[in-house]
Amino acid sequence: MKKTRVMVVDDSMMFRALLTNTLSNDPRFEVAGYAINAMDAMNKIPLYKPDVLTLDIEMPGMTGLEFLKKLLPKYPIPVVLVSSLNVRVFDALAAGAVDFVRKPDDQNHIRKDAFLATLVNKVEIASHARVRLPTAEGFIIADGAVTQKTSGGTVAGRSTAFHTIPGAPAGGKSHGELTLGGAKIHEDMILAIGASTGGTEAILAVMQQFPAKMPGIVITQHMPPGFTAMYAERLNRLCKVEVREAKHGDRVQPGLALLAPGGMQMRLVRMGSGYSVSCMGTEKVSGHCPSVDVLFDSVANIARDKAIGVILTGMGADGAAGLLRMRKNGAYTIGQDKESCVVYGMPMEAYKIGAVCTQVSLNAVASTVIAKLPK
């Protein structure tokens, strides 16, 4: 089996050694080389020809974010960020990085063995990922396996597919009695969204297309504690719908999206004639906490045919079984198609078991949801 060639980019000698030794000892990987800063990496990449990069964000001189913006248009290599708790992670993901791992430090109590296990897993996932490249109009997915060519043309000799992401909407946010297309939005209607690798930008792409007057939305994105609050703030800033990191007991209401907090399982529960969320439990389900299956199972049981389920890009099968239960209980279910996924894993598994009513490209998810809302 061909090994994945990995290049480590980090200004810390300690972390470079830690990452290099860990990856070298895994039979799936070959460490192609390392770089001590962004300029060093830019010079070495043509020589080492890595399949995946690990990249620190905070480096002297050119930051990891600036480096990504210069690197990916020329060399669309999957990049795994290795970073402290920093809002720049989301800027780097928007610039085309595939995923991130939180560095252990004296404050966050992340065990070194847990950090390294997560790192190895994310590098393996990245080796199967397709790079998402921002453009002025939207973004392109760059991957040699994609045969369809549209307005994206080719990037670094690779074929591309083009998907439009509209700009961030303006305007305030409101709750209360809301209408969509002239019809009142009932509080018993629920939209549930689940995603993993590549999902931070995919969720944003969908949410940006929603008007403020949407039914209640519940979201699970695989993400560690600390980052979900920052991610919810980012979505809230860029979308018309209000977005918050969920807290136990929060009411689900029109015009509001609740994001599962990192490290906790979020479930939909009945509250009178409406719904609220339960954020309890730290056990992993389907290998994750928060788990998409946990959320979708609860929506299937509580909302039944008053729900729409959406499964987006991500590695593995989390959410597939839950989405199938949603469909069997009368919900309408949507899966992201292969061509627009960074990693076509979770949507593929859901599609294979019959959990998906329809597969659409990322830029068609929002319009498909809106078309299925009660008139």
mmCIF file of C-alpha atoms in Angstrom:
data_model
loop_
_atom_site.group_PDB
_atom_site.id
_atom_site.type_symbol
_atom_site.label_atom_id
_atom_site.label_comp_id
_atom_site.label_asym_id
_atom_site.label_seq_id
_atom_site.Cartn_x
_atom_site.Cartn_y
_atom_site.Cartn_z
ATOM 1 C CA MET A 1 0.000 0.000 0.000
ATOM 2 C CA LYS A 2 1.335 3.404 -1.000
ATOM 3 C CA LYS A 3 2.170 5.536 2.021
ATOM 4 C CA THR A 4 0.842 9.062 2.408
ATOM 5 C CA ARG A 5 3.675 11.578 2.237
ATOM 6 C CA VAL A 6 3.281 14.161 5.008
ATOM 7 C CA MET A 7 5.173 17.420 5.492
ATOM 8 C CA VAL A 8 5.232 19.049 8.939
ATOM 9 C CA VAL A 9 5.303 22.862 9.092
ATOM 10 C CA ASP A 10 5.854 24.281 12.579
ATOM 11 C CA ASP A 11 8.286 26.794 14.082
ATOM 12 C CA SER A 12 8.464 24.852 17.370
ATOM 13 C CA MET A 13 11.297 22.326 17.402
ATOM 14 C CA MET A 14 9.469 20.339 20.101
ATOM 15 C CA PHE A 15 6.229 20.025 18.103
ATOM 16 C CA ARG A 16 8.075 19.301 14.861
ATOM 17 C CA ALA A 17 9.862 16.407 16.544
ATOM 18 C CA LEU A 18 6.676 15.161 18.212
ATOM 19 C CA LEU A 19 4.668 15.204 14.990
ATOM 20 C CA THR A 20 7.491 13.824 12.846
ATOM 21 C CA ASN A 21 8.180 10.909 15.201
ATOM 22 C CA THR A 22 4.490 10.045 15.576
ATOM 23 C CA LEU A 23 3.769 10.063 11.851
ATOM 24 C CA SER A 24 6.986 8.184 11.018
ATOM 25 C CA ASN A 25 5.996 5.374 13.381
ATOM 26 C CA ASP A 26 2.638 4.869 11.638
ATOM 27 C CA PRO A 27 2.877 2.458 8.679
ATOM 28 C CA ARG A 28 0.345 4.514 6.682
ATOM 29 C CA PHE A 29 2.578 7.595 6.546
ATOM 30 C CA GLU A 30 5.967 8.677 5.321
ATOM 31 C CA VAL A 31 7.325 12.003 6.560
ATOM 32 C CA ALA A 32 8.488 13.697 3.380
ATOM 33 C CA GLY A 33 10.193 16.475 5.335
ATOM 34 C CA TYR A 34 9.598 19.440 7.593
ATOM 35 C CA ALA A 35 9.742 23.224 7.446
ATOM 36 C CA ILE A 36 10.449 25.717 10.225
ATOM 37 C CA ASN A 37 8.270 28.509 8.821
ATOM 38 C CA ALA A 38 6.017 29.385 5.891
ATOM 39 C CA MET A 39 8.766 30.613 3.569
ATOM 40 C CA ASP A 40 10.808 27.490 4.252
ATOM 41 C CA ALA A 41 7.722 25.392 3.442
ATOM 42 C CA MET A 42 7.020 27.251 0.196
ATOM 43 C CA ASN A 43 10.568 26.529 -0.983
ATOM 44 C CA LYS A 44 10.499 22.845 0.025
ATOM 45 C CA ILE A 45 7.065 21.783 -1.216
ATOM 46 C CA PRO A 46 8.129 21.464 -4.890
ATOM 47 C CA LEU A 47 11.039 19.282 -3.746
ATOM 48 C CA TYR A 48 9.219 17.066 -1.213
ATOM 49 C CA LYS A 49 5.900 16.776 -3.118
ATOM 50 C CA PRO A 50 3.824 15.975 0.010
ATOM 51 C CA ASP A 51 0.316 14.500 -0.148
ATOM 52 C CA VAL A 52 -0.744 16.223 3.102
ATOM 53 C CA LEU A 53 0.597 19.155 5.160
ATOM 54 C CA THR A 54 0.301 19.734 8.890
ATOM 55 C CA LEU A 55 0.461 23.475 9.506
ATOM 56 C CA ASP A 56 0.812 25.688 12.548
ATOM 57 C CA ILE A 57 -1.121 28.963 12.264
ATOM 58 C CA GLU A 58 0.926 31.186 14.564
ATOM 59 C CA MET A 59 4.428 31.405 13.107
ATOM 60 C CA PRO A 60 6.921 34.255 12.873
ATOM 61 C CA GLY A 61 7.039 36.160 9.599
ATOM 62 C CA MET A 62 4.304 34.864 7.304
ATOM 63 C CA THR A 63 1.426 33.361 9.314
ATOM 64 C CA GLY A 64 -0.132 30.011 8.467
ATOM 65 C CA LEU A 65 -3.199 31.829 7.165
ATOM 66 C CA GLU A 66 -1.178 34.030 4.790
ATOM 67 C CA PHE A 67 0.748 30.946 3.693
ATOM 68 C CA LEU A 68 -2.468 29.044 2.849
ATOM 69 C CA LYS A 69 -3.717 31.847 0.642
ATOM 70 C CA LYS A 70 -0.485 31.752 -1.349
ATOM 71 C CA LEU A 71 -0.042 27.962 -1.326
ATOM 72 C CA LEU A 72 -3.366 26.410 -2.284
ATOM 73 C CA PRO A 73 -4.010 28.142 -5.626
ATOM 74 C CA LYS A 74 -0.620 26.844 -6.798
ATOM 75 C CA TYR A 75 -0.417 23.562 -4.865
ATOM 76 C CA PRO A 76 -3.893 22.293 -3.811
ATOM 77 C CA ILE A 77 -2.608 20.028 -1.030
ATOM 78 C CA PRO A 78 -4.870 18.930 1.847
ATOM 79 C CA VAL A 79 -3.819 20.843 4.976
ATOM 80 C CA VAL A 80 -4.480 19.886 8.603
ATOM 81 C CA LEU A 81 -4.078 22.832 10.963
ATOM 82 C CA VAL A 82 -2.328 22.174 14.268
ATOM 83 C CA SER A 83 -3.325 25.140 16.394
ATOM 84 C CA SER A 84 -4.141 26.505 19.811
ATOM 85 C CA LEU A 85 -7.652 27.789 20.580
ATOM 86 C CA ASN A 86 -7.738 30.605 18.061
ATOM 87 C CA VAL A 87 -10.409 32.249 15.953
ATOM 88 C CA ARG A 88 -7.939 32.263 13.045
ATOM 89 C CA VAL A 89 -8.633 28.535 12.675
ATOM 90 C CA PHE A 90 -11.932 29.396 10.985
ATOM 91 C CA ASP A 91 -10.276 31.947 8.715
ATOM 92 C CA ALA A 92 -7.821 29.213 7.694
ATOM 93 C CA LEU A 93 -10.633 26.717 7.079
ATOM 94 C CA ALA A 94 -12.335 29.359 4.938
ATOM 95 C CA ALA A 95 -9.055 29.736 3.034
ATOM 96 C CA GLY A 96 -9.101 26.025 2.139
ATOM 97 C CA ALA A 97 -7.626 24.004 5.030
ATOM 98 C CA VAL A 98 -9.333 20.614 5.402
ATOM 99 C CA ASP A 99 -9.427 20.214 9.199
ATOM 100 C CA PHE A 100 -7.731 21.155 12.456
ATOM 101 C CA VAL A 101 -6.333 19.634 15.638
ATOM 102 C CA ARG A 102 -6.073 21.590 18.869
ATOM 103 C CA LYS A 103 -2.571 21.709 20.327
ATOM 104 C CA PRO A 104 -2.185 20.596 23.941
ATOM 105 C CA ASP A 105 -0.960 23.263 26.334
ATOM 106 C CA ASP A 106 -0.797 23.939 30.073
ATOM 107 C CA GLN A 107 -4.322 25.371 30.158
ATOM 108 C CA ASN A 108 -6.530 23.051 28.087
ATOM 109 C CA HIS A 109 -5.557 19.747 29.782
ATOM 110 C CA ILE A 110 -5.496 17.863 26.475
ATOM 111 C CA ARG A 111 -3.465 14.696 26.956
ATOM 112 C CA LYS A 112 -0.564 14.238 24.585
ATOM 113 C CA ASP A 113 -1.690 10.733 23.604
ATOM 114 C CA ALA A 114 -5.212 11.985 22.816
ATOM 115 C CA PHE A 115 -3.768 14.846 20.746
ATOM 116 C CA LEU A 116 -1.546 12.498 18.751
ATOM 117 C CA ALA A 117 -4.360 9.990 18.153
ATOM 118 C CA THR A 118 -6.557 12.812 16.851
ATOM 119 C CA LEU A 119 -3.736 14.150 14.692
ATOM 120 C CA VAL A 120 -3.094 10.777 13.062
ATOM 121 C CA ASN A 121 -6.815 10.309 12.405
ATOM 122 C CA LYS A 122 -7.164 13.780 10.847
ATOM 123 C CA VAL A 123 -4.104 13.295 8.617
ATOM 124 C CA GLU A 124 -5.534 9.982 7.400
ATOM 125 C CA ILE A 125 -8.872 11.670 6.627
ATOM 126 C CA ALA A 126 -7.095 14.541 4.868
ATOM 127 C CA SER A 127 -5.314 12.054 2.607
ATOM 128 C CA HIS A 128 -8.758 11.223 1.141
ATOM 129 C CA ALA A 129 -10.031 14.813 1.041
ATOM 130 C CA ARG A 130 -10.487 17.156 -1.885
ATOM 131 C CA VAL A 131 -9.215 20.686 -1.461
ATOM 132 C CA ARG A 132 -11.683 23.541 -1.479
ATOM 133 C CA LEU A 133 -10.280 26.698 -3.075
ATOM 134 C CA PRO A 134 -11.957 30.070 -2.507
ATOM 135 C CA THR A 135 -12.490 32.355 -5.500
ATOM 136 C CA ALA A 136 -14.028 35.789 -5.924
ATOM 137 C CA GLU A 137 -17.320 34.212 -7.045
ATOM 138 C CA GLY A 138 -17.477 31.245 -4.671
ATOM 139 C CA PHE A 139 -15.159 28.260 -4.478
ATOM 140 C CA ILE A 140 -13.920 25.294 -6.458
ATOM 141 C CA ILE A 141 -13.258 21.737 -5.362
ATOM 142 C CA ALA A 142 -9.875 20.681 -6.773
ATOM 143 C CA ASP A 143 -9.281 16.964 -7.195
ATOM 144 C CA GLY A 144 -7.952 14.754 -9.943
ATOM 145 C CA ALA A 145 -10.916 12.393 -9.563
ATOM 146 C CA VAL A 146 -13.461 15.034 -10.541
ATOM 147 C CA THR A 147 -14.242 14.785 -14.259
ATOM 148 C CA GLN A 148 -16.884 17.498 -14.631
ATOM 149 C CA LYS A 149 -15.513 20.887 -15.668
ATOM 150 C CA THR A 150 -17.474 24.072 -15.329
ATOM 151 C CA SER A 151 -16.490 27.696 -14.851
ATOM 152 C CA GLY A 152 -13.729 26.656 -12.458
ATOM 153 C CA GLY A 153 -11.537 25.392 -15.323
ATOM 154 C CA THR A 154 -8.427 23.666 -14.028
ATOM 155 C CA VAL A 155 -6.200 24.291 -11.047
ATOM 156 C CA ALA A 156 -2.581 23.124 -11.106
ATOM 157 C CA GLY A 157 -3.482 20.606 -13.809
ATOM 158 C CA ARG A 158 -6.410 19.169 -11.836
ATOM 159 C CA SER A 159 -10.022 19.183 -12.940
ATOM 160 C CA THR A 160 -12.503 21.193 -10.911
ATOM 161 C CA ALA A 161 -16.197 21.603 -10.193
ATOM 162 C CA PHE A 162 -17.622 25.003 -9.355
ATOM 163 C CA HIS A 163 -20.101 25.780 -6.588
ATOM 164 C CA THR A 164 -21.376 29.253 -5.810
ATOM 165 C CA ILE A 165 -21.503 30.613 -2.269
ATOM 166 C CA PRO A 166 -23.347 33.907 -2.016
ATOM 167 C CA GLY A 167 -21.876 36.751 0.001
ATOM 168 C CA ALA A 168 -22.774 37.333 3.628
ATOM 169 C CA PRO A 169 -26.247 38.841 3.939
ATOM 170 C CA ALA A 170 -26.921 42.083 5.742
ATOM 171 C CA GLY A 171 -29.725 42.952 8.104
ATOM 172 C CA GLY A 172 -30.871 42.351 11.621
ATOM 173 C CA LYS A 173 -32.361 39.257 13.220
ATOM 174 C CA SER A 174 -35.776 38.782 14.735
ATOM 175 C CA HIS A 175 -37.945 36.125 16.355
ATOM 176 C CA GLY A 176 -41.607 35.926 17.224
ATOM 177 C CA GLU A 177 -44.291 35.040 14.683
ATOM 178 C CA LEU A 178 -42.411 34.538 11.430
ATOM 179 C CA THR A 179 -43.602 33.821 7.923
ATOM 180 C CA LEU A 180 -41.891 32.288 4.903
ATOM 181 C CA GLY A 181 -43.476 32.724 1.482
ATOM 182 C CA GLY A 182 -46.615 34.112 3.079
ATOM 183 C CA ALA A 183 -47.158 31.064 5.314
ATOM 184 C CA LYS A 184 -46.716 31.080 9.064
ATOM 185 C CA ILE A 185 -43.757 29.054 10.283
ATOM 186 C CA HIS A 186 -45.044 26.629 12.900
ATOM 187 C CA GLU A 187 -42.946 25.933 15.971
ATOM 188 C CA ASP A 188 -43.255 22.167 15.457
ATOM 189 C CA MET A 189 -41.172 22.256 12.248
ATOM 190 C CA ILE A 190 -37.480 21.370 12.688
ATOM 191 C CA LEU A 191 -34.437 21.427 10.405
ATOM 192 C CA ALA A 192 -31.563 19.183 11.561
ATOM 193 C CA ILE A 193 -28.084 19.441 9.988
ATOM 194 C CA GLY A 194 -25.048 17.203 10.551
ATOM 195 C CA ALA A 195 -21.493 17.434 9.190
ATOM 196 C CA SER A 196 -17.847 16.618 9.873
ATOM 197 C CA THR A 197 -14.669 17.177 7.800
ATOM 198 C CA GLY A 198 -15.237 20.154 5.510
ATOM 199 C CA GLY A 199 -18.465 20.894 7.341
ATOM 200 C CA THR A 200 -17.609 24.245 8.877
ATOM 201 C CA GLU A 201 -17.627 25.931 5.487
ATOM 202 C CA ALA A 202 -20.367 23.692 4.054
ATOM 203 C CA ILE A 203 -22.740 24.610 6.898
ATOM 204 C CA LEU A 204 -21.888 28.277 6.399
ATOM 205 C CA ALA A 205 -22.590 27.970 2.664
ATOM 206 C CA VAL A 206 -26.055 26.543 3.405
ATOM 207 C CA MET A 207 -26.910 28.863 6.282
ATOM 208 C CA GLN A 208 -25.936 31.998 4.349
ATOM 209 C CA GLN A 209 -28.643 31.242 1.816
ATOM 210 C CA PHE A 210 -31.428 31.017 4.409
ATOM 211 C CA PRO A 211 -33.650 34.022 5.107
ATOM 212 C CA ALA A 212 -34.041 35.150 8.710
ATOM 213 C CA LYS A 213 -37.542 33.696 8.791
ATOM 214 C CA MET A 214 -36.723 29.992 9.015
ATOM 215 C CA PRO A 215 -38.071 27.201 11.236
ATOM 216 C CA GLY A 216 -35.947 26.236 14.222
ATOM 217 C CA ILE A 217 -32.592 24.698 13.252
ATOM 218 C CA VAL A 218 -30.406 22.254 15.227
ATOM 219 C CA ILE A 219 -26.847 21.526 14.068
ATOM 220 C CA THR A 220 -24.165 19.023 14.995
ATOM 221 C CA GLN A 221 -20.682 19.607 13.570
ATOM 222 C CA HIS A 222 -17.843 17.412 14.819
ATOM 223 C CA MET A 223 -15.747 19.891 16.778
ATOM 224 C CA PRO A 224 -13.887 19.922 20.110
ATOM 225 C CA PRO A 225 -14.862 21.998 23.165
ATOM 226 C CA GLY A 226 -14.047 25.683 22.951
ATOM 227 C CA PHE A 227 -14.256 25.943 19.172
ATOM 228 C CA THR A 228 -18.033 25.544 18.908
ATOM 229 C CA ALA A 229 -18.683 28.852 20.688
ATOM 230 C CA MET A 230 -16.361 30.668 18.261
ATOM 231 C CA TYR A 231 -17.883 28.856 15.297
ATOM 232 C CA ALA A 232 -21.423 29.773 16.376
ATOM 233 C CA GLU A 233 -20.338 33.414 16.663
ATOM 234 C CA ARG A 234 -18.892 33.252 13.144
ATOM 235 C CA LEU A 235 -22.117 31.811 11.723
ATOM 236 C CA ASN A 236 -24.175 34.380 13.615
ATOM 237 C CA ARG A 237 -22.076 37.202 12.177
ATOM 238 C CA LEU A 238 -22.331 35.951 8.577
ATOM 239 C CA CYS A 239 -25.918 34.649 8.427
ATOM 240 C CA LYS A 240 -29.372 36.205 8.679
ATOM 241 C CA VAL A 241 -30.598 33.442 10.991
ATOM 242 C CA GLU A 242 -29.459 33.896 14.608
ATOM 243 C CA VAL A 243 -26.938 31.212 15.594
ATOM 244 C CA ARG A 244 -25.892 30.302 19.143
ATOM 245 C CA GLU A 245 -23.917 27.548 20.815
ATOM 246 C CA ALA A 246 -26.642 25.516 22.502
ATOM 247 C CA LYS A 247 -27.065 25.359 26.266
ATOM 248 C CA HIS A 248 -29.049 22.707 28.098
ATOM 249 C CA GLY A 249 -32.721 23.668 28.103
ATOM 250 C CA ASP A 250 -32.535 26.204 25.251
ATOM 251 C CA ARG A 251 -35.820 26.500 23.423
ATOM 252 C CA VAL A 252 -35.878 25.760 19.703
ATOM 253 C CA GLN A 253 -37.694 28.572 17.934
ATOM 254 C CA PRO A 254 -38.147 30.052 14.460
ATOM 255 C CA GLY A 255 -35.281 32.214 13.266
ATOM 256 C CA LEU A 256 -32.785 30.534 15.600
ATOM 257 C CA ALA A 257 -30.122 27.869 14.973
ATOM 258 C CA LEU A 258 -28.609 25.982 17.921
ATOM 259 C CA LEU A 259 -25.163 24.403 17.509
ATOM 260 C CA ALA A 260 -24.237 21.354 19.597
ATOM 261 C CA PRO A 261 -21.480 22.287 22.073
ATOM 262 C CA GLY A 262 -18.162 20.505 21.598
ATOM 263 C CA GLY A 263 -17.715 17.526 23.914
ATOM 264 C CA MET A 264 -21.451 17.175 24.707
ATOM 265 C CA GLN A 265 -24.306 15.227 23.124
ATOM 266 C CA MET A 266 -27.232 17.360 21.988
ATOM 267 C CA ARG A 267 -30.748 15.933 21.670
ATOM 268 C CA LEU A 268 -34.102 17.395 20.707
ATOM 269 C CA VAL A 269 -36.727 17.095 23.454
ATOM 270 C CA ARG A 270 -40.406 17.984 23.621
ATOM 271 C CA MET A 271 -41.310 21.127 25.582
ATOM 272 C CA GLY A 272 -45.070 21.710 25.659
ATOM 273 C CA SER A 273 -46.212 22.282 22.093
ATOM 274 C CA GLY A 274 -42.665 23.082 20.980
ATOM 275 C CA TYR A 275 -39.128 21.806 21.469
ATOM 276 C CA SER A 276 -35.982 22.453 23.469
ATOM 277 C CA VAL A 277 -32.542 20.830 23.472
ATOM 278 C CA SER A 278 -30.822 18.630 26.008
ATOM 279 C CA CYS A 279 -27.035 19.032 26.136
ATOM 280 C CA MET A 280 -25.889 16.233 28.410
ATOM 281 C CA GLY A 281 -23.439 13.362 28.304
ATOM 282 C CA THR A 282 -19.843 13.157 27.165
ATOM 283 C CA GLU A 283 -19.819 9.554 25.940
ATOM 284 C CA LYS A 284 -18.897 9.023 22.305
ATOM 285 C CA VAL A 285 -21.588 7.670 19.993
ATOM 286 C CA SER A 286 -20.630 6.483 16.503
ATOM 287 C CA GLY A 287 -17.126 7.578 17.512
ATOM 288 C CA HIS A 288 -18.046 11.205 18.189
ATOM 289 C CA CYS A 289 -19.157 13.663 20.837
ATOM 290 C CA PRO A 290 -21.186 15.507 19.714
ATOM 291 C CA SER A 291 -22.628 12.847 17.427
ATOM 292 C CA VAL A 292 -24.880 13.458 14.430
ATOM 293 C CA ASP A 293 -26.593 10.123 15.063
ATOM 294 C CA VAL A 294 -27.586 11.259 18.558
ATOM 295 C CA LEU A 295 -29.171 14.436 17.217
ATOM 296 C CA PHE A 296 -30.886 12.763 14.253
ATOM 297 C CA ASP A 297 -32.225 9.916 16.440
ATOM 298 C CA SER A 298 -33.831 12.411 18.796
ATOM 299 C CA VAL A 299 -35.336 14.384 15.911
ATOM 300 C CA ALA A 300 -36.708 11.149 14.408
ATOM 301 C CA ASN A 301 -38.362 10.223 17.714
ATOM 302 C CA ILE A 302 -39.668 13.659 18.701
ATOM 303 C CA ALA A 303 -40.403 15.611 15.515
ATOM 304 C CA ARG A 304 -41.104 12.656 13.217
ATOM 305 C CA ASP A 305 -42.692 13.950 9.976
ATOM 306 C CA LYS A 306 -42.331 17.592 11.079
ATOM 307 C CA ALA A 307 -38.617 17.521 10.282
ATOM 308 C CA ILE A 308 -36.118 17.922 7.473
ATOM 309 C CA GLY A 309 -32.694 16.294 7.813
ATOM 310 C CA VAL A 310 -29.512 17.327 5.997
ATOM 311 C CA ILE A 311 -26.244 15.372 6.023
ATOM 312 C CA LEU A 312 -23.170 17.152 4.669
ATOM 313 C CA THR A 313 -19.510 16.394 3.969
ATOM 314 C CA GLY A 314 -17.547 14.254 6.425
ATOM 315 C CA MET A 315 -15.582 11.043 6.885
ATOM 316 C CA GLY A 316 -17.218 7.948 8.343
ATOM 317 C CA ALA A 317 -20.835 6.951 8.894
ATOM 318 C CA ASP A 318 -21.997 9.122 11.807
ATOM 319 C CA GLY A 319 -25.496 10.366 11.041
ATOM 320 C CA ALA A 320 -26.369 7.749 8.413
ATOM 321 C CA ALA A 321 -28.390 5.494 10.741
ATOM 322 C CA GLY A 322 -30.046 8.474 12.424
ATOM 323 C CA LEU A 323 -31.014 9.978 9.075
ATOM 324 C CA LEU A 324 -32.547 6.645 8.041
ATOM 325 C CA ARG A 325 -34.689 6.679 11.183
ATOM 326 C CA MET A 326 -35.742 10.231 10.367
ATOM 327 C CA ARG A 327 -36.807 9.167 6.872
ATOM 328 C CA LYS A 328 -38.674 6.104 8.153
ATOM 329 C CA ASN A 329 -40.560 8.367 10.579
ATOM 330 C CA GLY A 330 -41.716 10.663 7.802
ATOM 331 C CA ALA A 331 -38.986 13.324 7.612
ATOM 332 C CA TYR A 332 -37.660 14.605 4.303
ATOM 333 C CA THR A 333 -33.906 13.919 4.045
ATOM 334 C CA ILE A 334 -31.191 15.535 1.924
ATOM 335 C CA GLY A 335 -27.612 14.406 1.279
ATOM 336 C CA GLN A 336 -24.757 16.439 -0.177
ATOM 337 C CA ASP A 337 -23.519 14.970 -3.465
ATOM 338 C CA LYS A 338 -20.049 13.563 -4.063
ATOM 339 C CA GLU A 339 -18.881 16.307 -6.420
ATOM 340 C CA SER A 340 -19.319 19.109 -3.871
ATOM 341 C CA CYS A 341 -18.053 17.220 -0.778
ATOM 342 C CA VAL A 342 -14.579 17.718 0.676
ATOM 343 C CA VAL A 343 -14.981 14.131 1.949
ATOM 344 C CA TYR A 344 -17.833 12.041 0.534
ATOM 345 C CA GLY A 345 -18.148 9.708 3.518
ATOM 346 C CA MET A 346 -21.134 10.454 5.742
ATOM 347 C CA PRO A 347 -23.460 11.407 2.849
ATOM 348 C CA MET A 348 -22.343 8.328 0.914
ATOM 349 C CA GLU A 349 -23.039 5.972 3.824
ATOM 350 C CA ALA A 350 -26.458 7.566 4.325
ATOM 351 C CA TYR A 351 -27.241 7.234 0.621
ATOM 352 C CA LYS A 352 -26.103 3.589 0.509
ATOM 353 C CA ILE A 353 -28.555 2.523 3.235
ATOM 354 C CA GLY A 354 -31.504 4.399 1.749
ATOM 355 C CA ALA A 355 -31.537 7.253 4.256
ATOM 356 C CA VAL A 356 -31.460 10.024 1.631
ATOM 357 C CA CYS A 357 -34.570 11.159 -0.238
ATOM 358 C CA THR A 358 -32.505 13.318 -2.593
ATOM 359 C CA GLN A 359 -28.831 14.114 -3.234
ATOM 360 C CA VAL A 360 -27.966 17.654 -4.305
ATOM 361 C CA SER A 361 -24.885 19.827 -4.668
ATOM 362 C CA LEU A 362 -23.935 22.048 -1.766
ATOM 363 C CA ASN A 363 -25.209 25.196 -3.440
ATOM 364 C CA ALA A 364 -28.652 23.565 -3.915
ATOM 365 C CA VAL A 365 -29.155 22.359 -0.333
ATOM 366 C CA ALA A 366 -30.747 25.571 0.976
ATOM 367 C CA SER A 367 -33.200 25.912 -1.932
ATOM 368 C CA THR A 368 -34.144 22.231 -1.571
ATOM 369 C CA VAL A 369 -34.858 22.749 2.133
ATOM 370 C CA ILE A 370 -36.961 25.841 1.487
ATOM 371 C CA ALA A 371 -38.939 24.080 -1.255
ATOM 372 C CA LYS A 372 -39.902 21.328 1.219
ATOM 373 C CA LEU A 373 -41.120 23.625 3.980
ATOM 374 C CA PRO A 374 -44.912 23.626 4.519
ATOM 375 C CA LYS A 375 -46.643 26.180 2.334
#
